mmCIF file of C-alpha atoms in Angstrom:
data_model
loop_
_atom_site.group_PDB
_atom_site.id
_atom_site.type_symbol
_atom_site.label_atom_id
_atom_site.label_comp_id
_atom_site.label_asym_id
_atom_site.label_seq_id
_atom_site.Cartn_x
_atom_site.Cartn_y
_atom_site.Cartn_z
ATOM 1 C CA MET Y 1 0.102 0.161 0.022
ATOM 2 C CA SER Y 2 1.177 3.665 -0.945
ATOM 3 C CA TRP Y 3 1.442 4.357 2.970
ATOM 4 C CA PHE Y 4 4.025 2.156 3.865
ATOM 5 C CA ARG Y 5 6.492 3.969 1.188
ATOM 6 C CA TRP Y 6 9.043 7.008 2.975
ATOM 7 C CA SER Y 7 7.840 9.075 -0.145
ATOM 8 C CA TYR Y 8 4.074 9.026 0.721
ATOM 9 C CA TRP Y 9 4.441 10.747 4.251
ATOM 10 C CA PHE Y 10 6.138 13.535 1.716
ATOM 11 C CA SER Y 11 3.544 13.641 -1.204
ATOM 12 C CA ARG Y 12 1.061 15.790 -2.255
ATOM 13 C CA GLU Y 13 -1.675 13.359 -1.689
ATOM 14 C CA PHE Y 14 -0.868 12.883 1.766
ATOM 15 C CA LEU Y 15 -0.331 16.111 2.395
ATOM 16 C CA THR Y 16 -4.056 17.298 0.859
ATOM 17 C CA SER Y 17 -5.460 14.418 2.318
ATOM 18 C CA GLY Y 18 -8.022 15.448 5.038
ATOM 19 C CA LEU Y 19 -7.055 13.858 7.535
ATOM 20 C CA MET Y 20 -3.379 16.001 7.568
ATOM 21 C CA LEU Y 21 -5.295 19.166 6.442
ATOM 22 C CA TRP Y 22 -7.671 19.377 9.194
ATOM 23 C CA GLY Y 23 -4.975 18.000 12.140
ATOM 24 C CA LEU Y 24 -3.024 20.570 11.006
ATOM 25 C CA PHE Y 25 -5.692 23.750 10.529
ATOM 26 C CA TRP Y 26 -7.213 22.580 14.286
ATOM 27 C CA THR Y 27 -3.610 22.234 15.711
ATOM 28 C CA ASN Y 28 -2.578 25.855 14.293
ATOM 29 C CA LEU Y 29 -5.660 27.563 15.496
ATOM 30 C CA LEU Y 30 -5.611 26.131 19.229
ATOM 31 C CA GLY Y 31 -1.840 27.071 18.845
ATOM 32 C CA THR Y 32 -2.669 31.019 17.924
ATOM 33 C CA ILE Y 33 -5.167 31.417 20.670
ATOM 34 C CA TYR Y 34 -2.986 29.841 23.230
ATOM 35 C CA GLY Y 35 -0.192 31.685 21.599
ATOM 36 C CA TYR Y 36 -2.091 34.910 22.023
ATOM 37 C CA GLN Y 37 -2.879 34.290 25.777
ATOM 38 C CA TRP Y 38 1.006 33.644 26.127
ATOM 39 C CA TYR Y 39 1.143 37.248 25.079
ATOM 40 C CA ALA Y 40 -1.548 38.593 26.933
ATOM 41 C CA LYS Y 41 0.722 40.065 29.839
ATOM 42 C CA GLN Y 42 2.932 41.816 27.680
ATOM 43 C CA LEU Y 43 0.168 43.206 25.252
ATOM 44 C CA VAL Y 44 -1.327 45.027 28.553
ATOM 45 C CA TYR Y 45 2.200 45.986 29.709
ATOM 46 C CA THR Y 46 2.931 47.319 25.970
ATOM 47 C CA ALA Y 47 -0.364 49.218 25.488
ATOM 48 C CA GLY Y 48 -0.773 50.552 29.775
ATOM 49 C CA GLU Y 49 3.100 50.828 30.877
ATOM 50 C CA MET Y 50 4.831 51.760 28.068
ATOM 51 C CA ASN Y 51 1.796 53.636 26.442
ATOM 52 C CA LEU Y 52 2.848 52.304 23.024
ATOM 53 C CA GLY Y 53 -0.741 50.517 22.375
ATOM 54 C CA PHE Y 54 -0.332 52.068 18.771
ATOM 55 C CA LEU Y 55 2.398 48.852 18.423
ATOM 56 C CA LEU Y 56 0.496 46.064 19.873
ATOM 57 C CA PRO Y 57 0.188 44.445 16.460
ATOM 58 C CA PHE Y 58 4.363 44.029 16.523
ATOM 59 C CA VAL Y 59 4.484 42.278 19.786
ATOM 60 C CA PRO Y 60 2.760 38.826 19.571
ATOM 61 C CA ASP Y 61 5.014 37.487 17.302
ATOM 62 C CA SER Y 62 4.864 33.590 16.988
ATOM 63 C CA PRO Y 63 0.846 33.426 17.417
ATOM 64 C CA THR Y 64 0.531 35.715 14.267
ATOM 65 C CA ALA Y 65 2.917 33.554 12.426
ATOM 66 C CA SER Y 66 0.383 30.302 13.110
ATOM 67 C CA LEU Y 67 -2.519 32.461 12.488
ATOM 68 C CA PHE Y 68 -1.236 33.112 8.801
ATOM 69 C CA PHE Y 69 -0.322 29.015 8.641
ATOM 70 C CA THR Y 70 -3.890 28.087 9.808
ATOM 71 C CA LEU Y 71 -5.345 31.111 6.727
ATOM 72 C CA PHE Y 72 -3.007 28.895 4.895
ATOM 73 C CA LEU Y 73 -4.555 25.429 5.370
ATOM 74 C CA TRP Y 74 -7.790 27.222 5.041
ATOM 75 C CA PHE Y 75 -7.028 28.037 1.063
ATOM 76 C CA LEU Y 76 -5.861 24.209 0.942
ATOM 77 C CA ILE Y 77 -8.969 22.741 2.535
ATOM 78 C CA ARG Y 78 -11.530 25.345 0.331
ATOM 79 C CA ASP Y 79 -9.257 24.327 -2.581
ATOM 80 C CA LYS Y 80 -10.084 20.578 -2.045
ATOM 81 C CA ARG Y 81 -13.624 21.145 -1.301
ATOM 82 C CA ARG Y 82 -14.200 23.026 -4.022
ATOM 83 C CA GLY Y 83 -12.205 20.059 -6.313
ATOM 84 C CA ALA Y 84 -9.764 22.564 -7.900
ATOM 85 C CA GLU Y 85 -7.928 21.053 -10.435
ATOM 86 C CA GLY Y 86 -4.074 22.461 -11.476
ATOM 87 C CA ALA Y 87 -4.085 24.333 -8.457
ATOM 88 C CA GLY Y 88 -0.611 24.401 -8.641
ATOM 89 C CA ARG Y 89 -0.695 26.238 -11.963
ATOM 90 C CA SER Y 90 -3.564 28.689 -11.367
ATOM 91 C CA ARG Y 91 -2.965 32.335 -10.421
ATOM 92 C CA VAL Y 92 -3.819 33.215 -6.612
ATOM 93 C CA SER Y 93 -5.322 36.469 -5.377
ATOM 94 C CA PRO Y 94 -2.935 39.107 -3.766
ATOM 95 C CA TRP Y 95 -4.100 38.802 -0.406
ATOM 96 C CA ARG Y 96 -3.921 34.594 -1.085
ATOM 97 C CA GLY Y 97 -0.343 35.543 -1.987
ATOM 98 C CA PHE Y 98 0.664 37.718 0.995
ATOM 99 C CA VAL Y 99 -0.905 35.059 3.456
ATOM 100 C CA GLU Y 100 1.132 32.165 1.893
ATOM 101 C CA VAL Y 101 4.175 34.271 1.903
ATOM 102 C CA PHE Y 102 3.939 35.549 5.252
ATOM 103 C CA ALA Y 103 3.170 32.293 6.658
ATOM 104 C CA LEU Y 104 6.385 30.676 5.214
ATOM 105 C CA VAL Y 105 8.539 33.467 6.195
ATOM 106 C CA THR Y 106 7.391 33.976 9.720
ATOM 107 C CA SER Y 107 6.643 30.369 10.389
ATOM 108 C CA PHE Y 108 10.004 29.552 9.651
ATOM 109 C CA LYS Y 109 11.847 32.734 11.401
ATOM 110 C CA TYR Y 110 10.137 32.255 14.693
ATOM 111 C CA GLY Y 111 10.300 28.581 15.019
ATOM 112 C CA ILE Y 112 13.915 28.572 14.993
ATOM 113 C CA TRP Y 113 14.232 31.462 16.688
ATOM 114 C CA ALA Y 114 12.414 30.419 19.726
ATOM 115 C CA VAL Y 115 13.825 27.379 20.049
ATOM 116 C CA ALA Y 116 16.993 29.263 19.910
ATOM 117 C CA MET Y 117 16.330 31.608 22.580
ATOM 118 C CA ILE Y 118 15.156 29.049 24.844
ATOM 119 C CA TRP Y 119 18.170 27.134 24.675
ATOM 120 C CA ALA Y 120 20.912 30.219 24.842
ATOM 121 C CA ALA Y 121 19.121 30.646 28.379
ATOM 122 C CA ALA Y 122 19.646 27.082 28.988
ATOM 123 C CA TYR Y 123 23.188 27.190 28.195
ATOM 124 C CA GLN Y 124 23.531 30.459 30.350
ATOM 125 C CA GLY Y 125 22.391 28.527 33.400
ATOM 126 C CA GLU Y 126 18.342 28.867 33.185
ATOM 127 C CA ALA Y 127 17.005 25.433 33.640
ATOM 128 C CA PRO Y 128 14.657 24.424 31.367
ATOM 129 C CA VAL Y 129 11.056 23.654 32.646
ATOM 130 C CA TRP Y 130 8.022 21.517 30.787
ATOM 131 C CA GLN Y 131 7.025 24.385 28.979
ATOM 132 C CA ASP Y 132 10.098 24.835 27.293
ATOM 133 C CA TRP Y 133 9.917 21.264 25.857
ATOM 134 C CA MET Y 134 6.643 22.265 24.812
ATOM 135 C CA LEU Y 135 7.712 25.249 23.393
ATOM 136 C CA THR Y 136 10.254 23.640 21.719
ATOM 137 C CA PHE Y 137 8.374 21.226 19.887
ATOM 138 C CA SER Y 138 5.865 23.247 18.603
ATOM 139 C CA HIS Y 139 7.771 25.864 17.395
ATOM 140 C CA LEU Y 140 10.246 22.995 15.478
ATOM 141 C CA GLY Y 141 6.942 21.921 14.165
ATOM 142 C CA MET Y 142 6.533 25.423 13.183
ATOM 143 C CA ALA Y 143 9.304 25.759 10.841
ATOM 144 C CA ALA Y 144 9.169 22.456 9.519
ATOM 145 C CA GLU Y 145 5.547 22.603 8.707
ATOM 146 C CA ALA Y 146 6.579 25.720 6.591
ATOM 147 C CA LEU Y 147 8.853 23.760 4.685
ATOM 148 C CA LEU Y 148 6.778 20.516 4.550
ATOM 149 C CA TYR Y 149 3.947 22.041 2.124
ATOM 150 C CA ALA Y 150 6.756 24.114 0.044
ATOM 151 C CA GLY Y 151 5.348 22.372 -3.048
ATOM 152 C CA LEU Y 152 2.001 23.853 -2.226
ATOM 153 C CA TYR Y 153 2.493 27.512 -1.849
ATOM 154 C CA ARG Y 154 0.951 29.533 -5.142
ATOM 155 C CA TYR Y 155 2.035 33.087 -4.611
ATOM 156 C CA ARG Y 156 3.655 35.096 -7.191
ATOM 157 C CA TRP Y 157 6.913 37.250 -6.229
ATOM 158 C CA LEU Y 158 5.008 40.898 -5.997
ATOM 159 C CA SER Y 159 3.509 39.023 -2.467
ATOM 160 C CA ILE Y 160 6.847 38.551 -0.867
ATOM 161 C CA LEU Y 161 7.539 42.479 -1.130
ATOM 162 C CA PRO Y 162 5.258 43.832 1.504
ATOM 163 C CA VAL Y 163 5.902 40.672 3.449
ATOM 164 C CA ALA Y 164 9.608 41.616 3.155
ATOM 165 C CA CYS Y 165 8.753 44.744 4.371
ATOM 166 C CA TRP Y 166 7.316 44.165 7.360
ATOM 167 C CA VAL Y 167 9.510 41.615 9.016
ATOM 168 C CA VAL Y 168 12.135 43.938 8.683
ATOM 169 C CA LEU Y 169 9.707 46.934 9.875
ATOM 170 C CA ASN Y 170 8.819 44.042 13.094
ATOM 171 C CA GLU Y 171 12.826 44.227 13.802
ATOM 172 C CA ALA Y 172 13.069 47.882 13.895
ATOM 173 C CA VAL Y 173 10.101 48.350 16.091
ATOM 174 C CA ASP Y 174 10.889 45.508 18.223
ATOM 175 C CA TYR Y 175 14.326 46.472 18.901
ATOM 176 C CA GLY Y 176 13.964 50.067 18.717
ATOM 177 C CA PHE Y 177 10.895 50.801 20.787
ATOM 178 C CA GLY Y 178 11.708 47.757 23.433
ATOM 179 C CA VAL Y 179 8.571 45.001 22.628
ATOM 180 C CA TYR Y 180 10.335 42.588 21.541
ATOM 181 C CA PRO Y 181 9.041 39.106 22.747
ATOM 182 C CA TRP Y 182 9.927 39.032 26.903
ATOM 183 C CA LEU Y 183 13.324 37.391 27.323
ATOM 184 C CA PRO Y 184 14.746 35.143 29.891
ATOM 185 C CA GLY Y 185 16.981 36.834 33.025
ATOM 186 C CA VAL Y 186 20.135 35.451 31.348
ATOM 187 C CA LEU Y 187 19.596 36.572 27.914
ATOM 188 C CA GLU Y 188 18.801 40.414 28.335
ATOM 189 C CA ASP Y 189 22.767 41.544 28.445
ATOM 190 C CA ASP Y 190 22.768 39.922 24.719
ATOM 191 C CA LEU Y 191 20.094 42.520 23.312
ATOM 192 C CA MET Y 192 22.253 43.513 20.426
ATOM 193 C CA GLU Y 193 23.394 39.662 19.330
ATOM 194 C CA ILE Y 194 19.603 38.814 19.550
ATOM 195 C CA ALA Y 195 18.971 41.901 17.718
ATOM 196 C CA SER Y 196 21.261 41.003 14.617
ATOM 197 C CA PHE Y 197 20.661 36.563 14.697
ATOM 198 C CA THR Y 198 16.481 38.142 14.415
ATOM 199 C CA LEU Y 199 17.337 40.064 11.810
ATOM 200 C CA VAL Y 200 19.714 37.100 9.713
ATOM 201 C CA LEU Y 201 16.428 34.946 10.184
ATOM 202 C CA SER Y 202 14.343 37.604 8.473
ATOM 203 C CA LEU Y 203 16.572 37.681 5.535
ATOM 204 C CA ALA Y 204 17.140 34.267 5.637
ATOM 205 C CA GLY Y 205 13.010 33.342 5.193
ATOM 206 C CA ILE Y 206 13.084 36.252 3.013
ATOM 207 C CA ALA Y 207 15.490 34.562 1.001
ATOM 208 C CA LEU Y 208 13.687 31.091 1.307
ATOM 209 C CA ALA Y 209 10.480 32.529 -0.238
ATOM 210 C CA VAL Y 210 12.453 33.598 -3.090
ATOM 211 C CA LEU Y 211 14.067 30.889 -4.117
ATOM 212 C CA LEU Y 212 10.957 28.529 -4.075
ATOM 213 C CA TRP Y 213 9.250 30.483 -6.243
ATOM 214 C CA TRP Y 214 12.450 31.210 -8.329
ATOM 215 C CA PHE Y 215 12.527 27.254 -8.723
ATOM 216 C CA ARG Y 216 8.434 27.035 -9.411
ATOM 217 C CA ALA Y 217 8.547 29.453 -11.674
ATOM 218 C CA ARG Y 218 10.728 27.795 -13.718
ATOM 219 C CA ARG Y 219 8.943 24.542 -13.223
ATOM 220 C CA VAL Y 220 5.638 25.392 -13.771
ATOM 221 C CA PRO Y 221 4.178 27.140 -16.861
ATOM 222 C CA LEU Y 222 0.962 28.803 -16.938
ATOM 223 C CA GLN Y 223 -1.665 28.851 -19.638
ATOM 224 C CA GLY Y 224 -0.286 30.862 -22.697
ATOM 225 C CA GLY Y 225 3.131 29.498 -22.274
ATOM 226 C CA ARG Y 226 4.316 32.565 -19.983
ATOM 227 C CA LYS Y 227 5.967 31.514 -16.405
ATOM 228 C CA ALA Y 228 4.536 31.642 -12.867
ATOM 229 C CA VAL Y 229 5.408 35.020 -11.660
#
């Protein structure tokens, strides 16, 4: 049977199966809700103590990433319900393109970032607790699913531009106004290095989105003989 083959677990057939799509949809949705609850105190502090309520959209990073990946999964579920044919060759709306790129770049970025912060703190002497293990596995899952669905993104290159602007602006706001995710105390003296590492992850995520579009644009011709752009 097909599910005995290793390649099946990475195939379009499996990734777009109802079990996989709905399983990941609810996992990401519940994780998003939990993530915003996790940021609740920082959101209140940012709006109240720091008087920076206008910057609240920049505060919760990981849950916003998982929110957009949830939206991306919903698009795939909708396609499946409609019985969409030739999904890999058809154009998508600018909104869907933005959602796909945002989900890819930020899930990849914050999936790695959160794990790096947890274990950098552990390396400096902060003993991991069970929540750290839970966050490690969940954030690794974020990065993994963003890559796992690489073959199902349909965005065009123009969708990369606003996301690139957002993630770079997000770093400027986070570390310029001090609204970056609260860090373990042992890492507060490493803020410059963390800011640089975060920017590198942003650029890596943008580069990943560009590379995936570039390979797809040369592999999947559109109607009329033109390449996907």
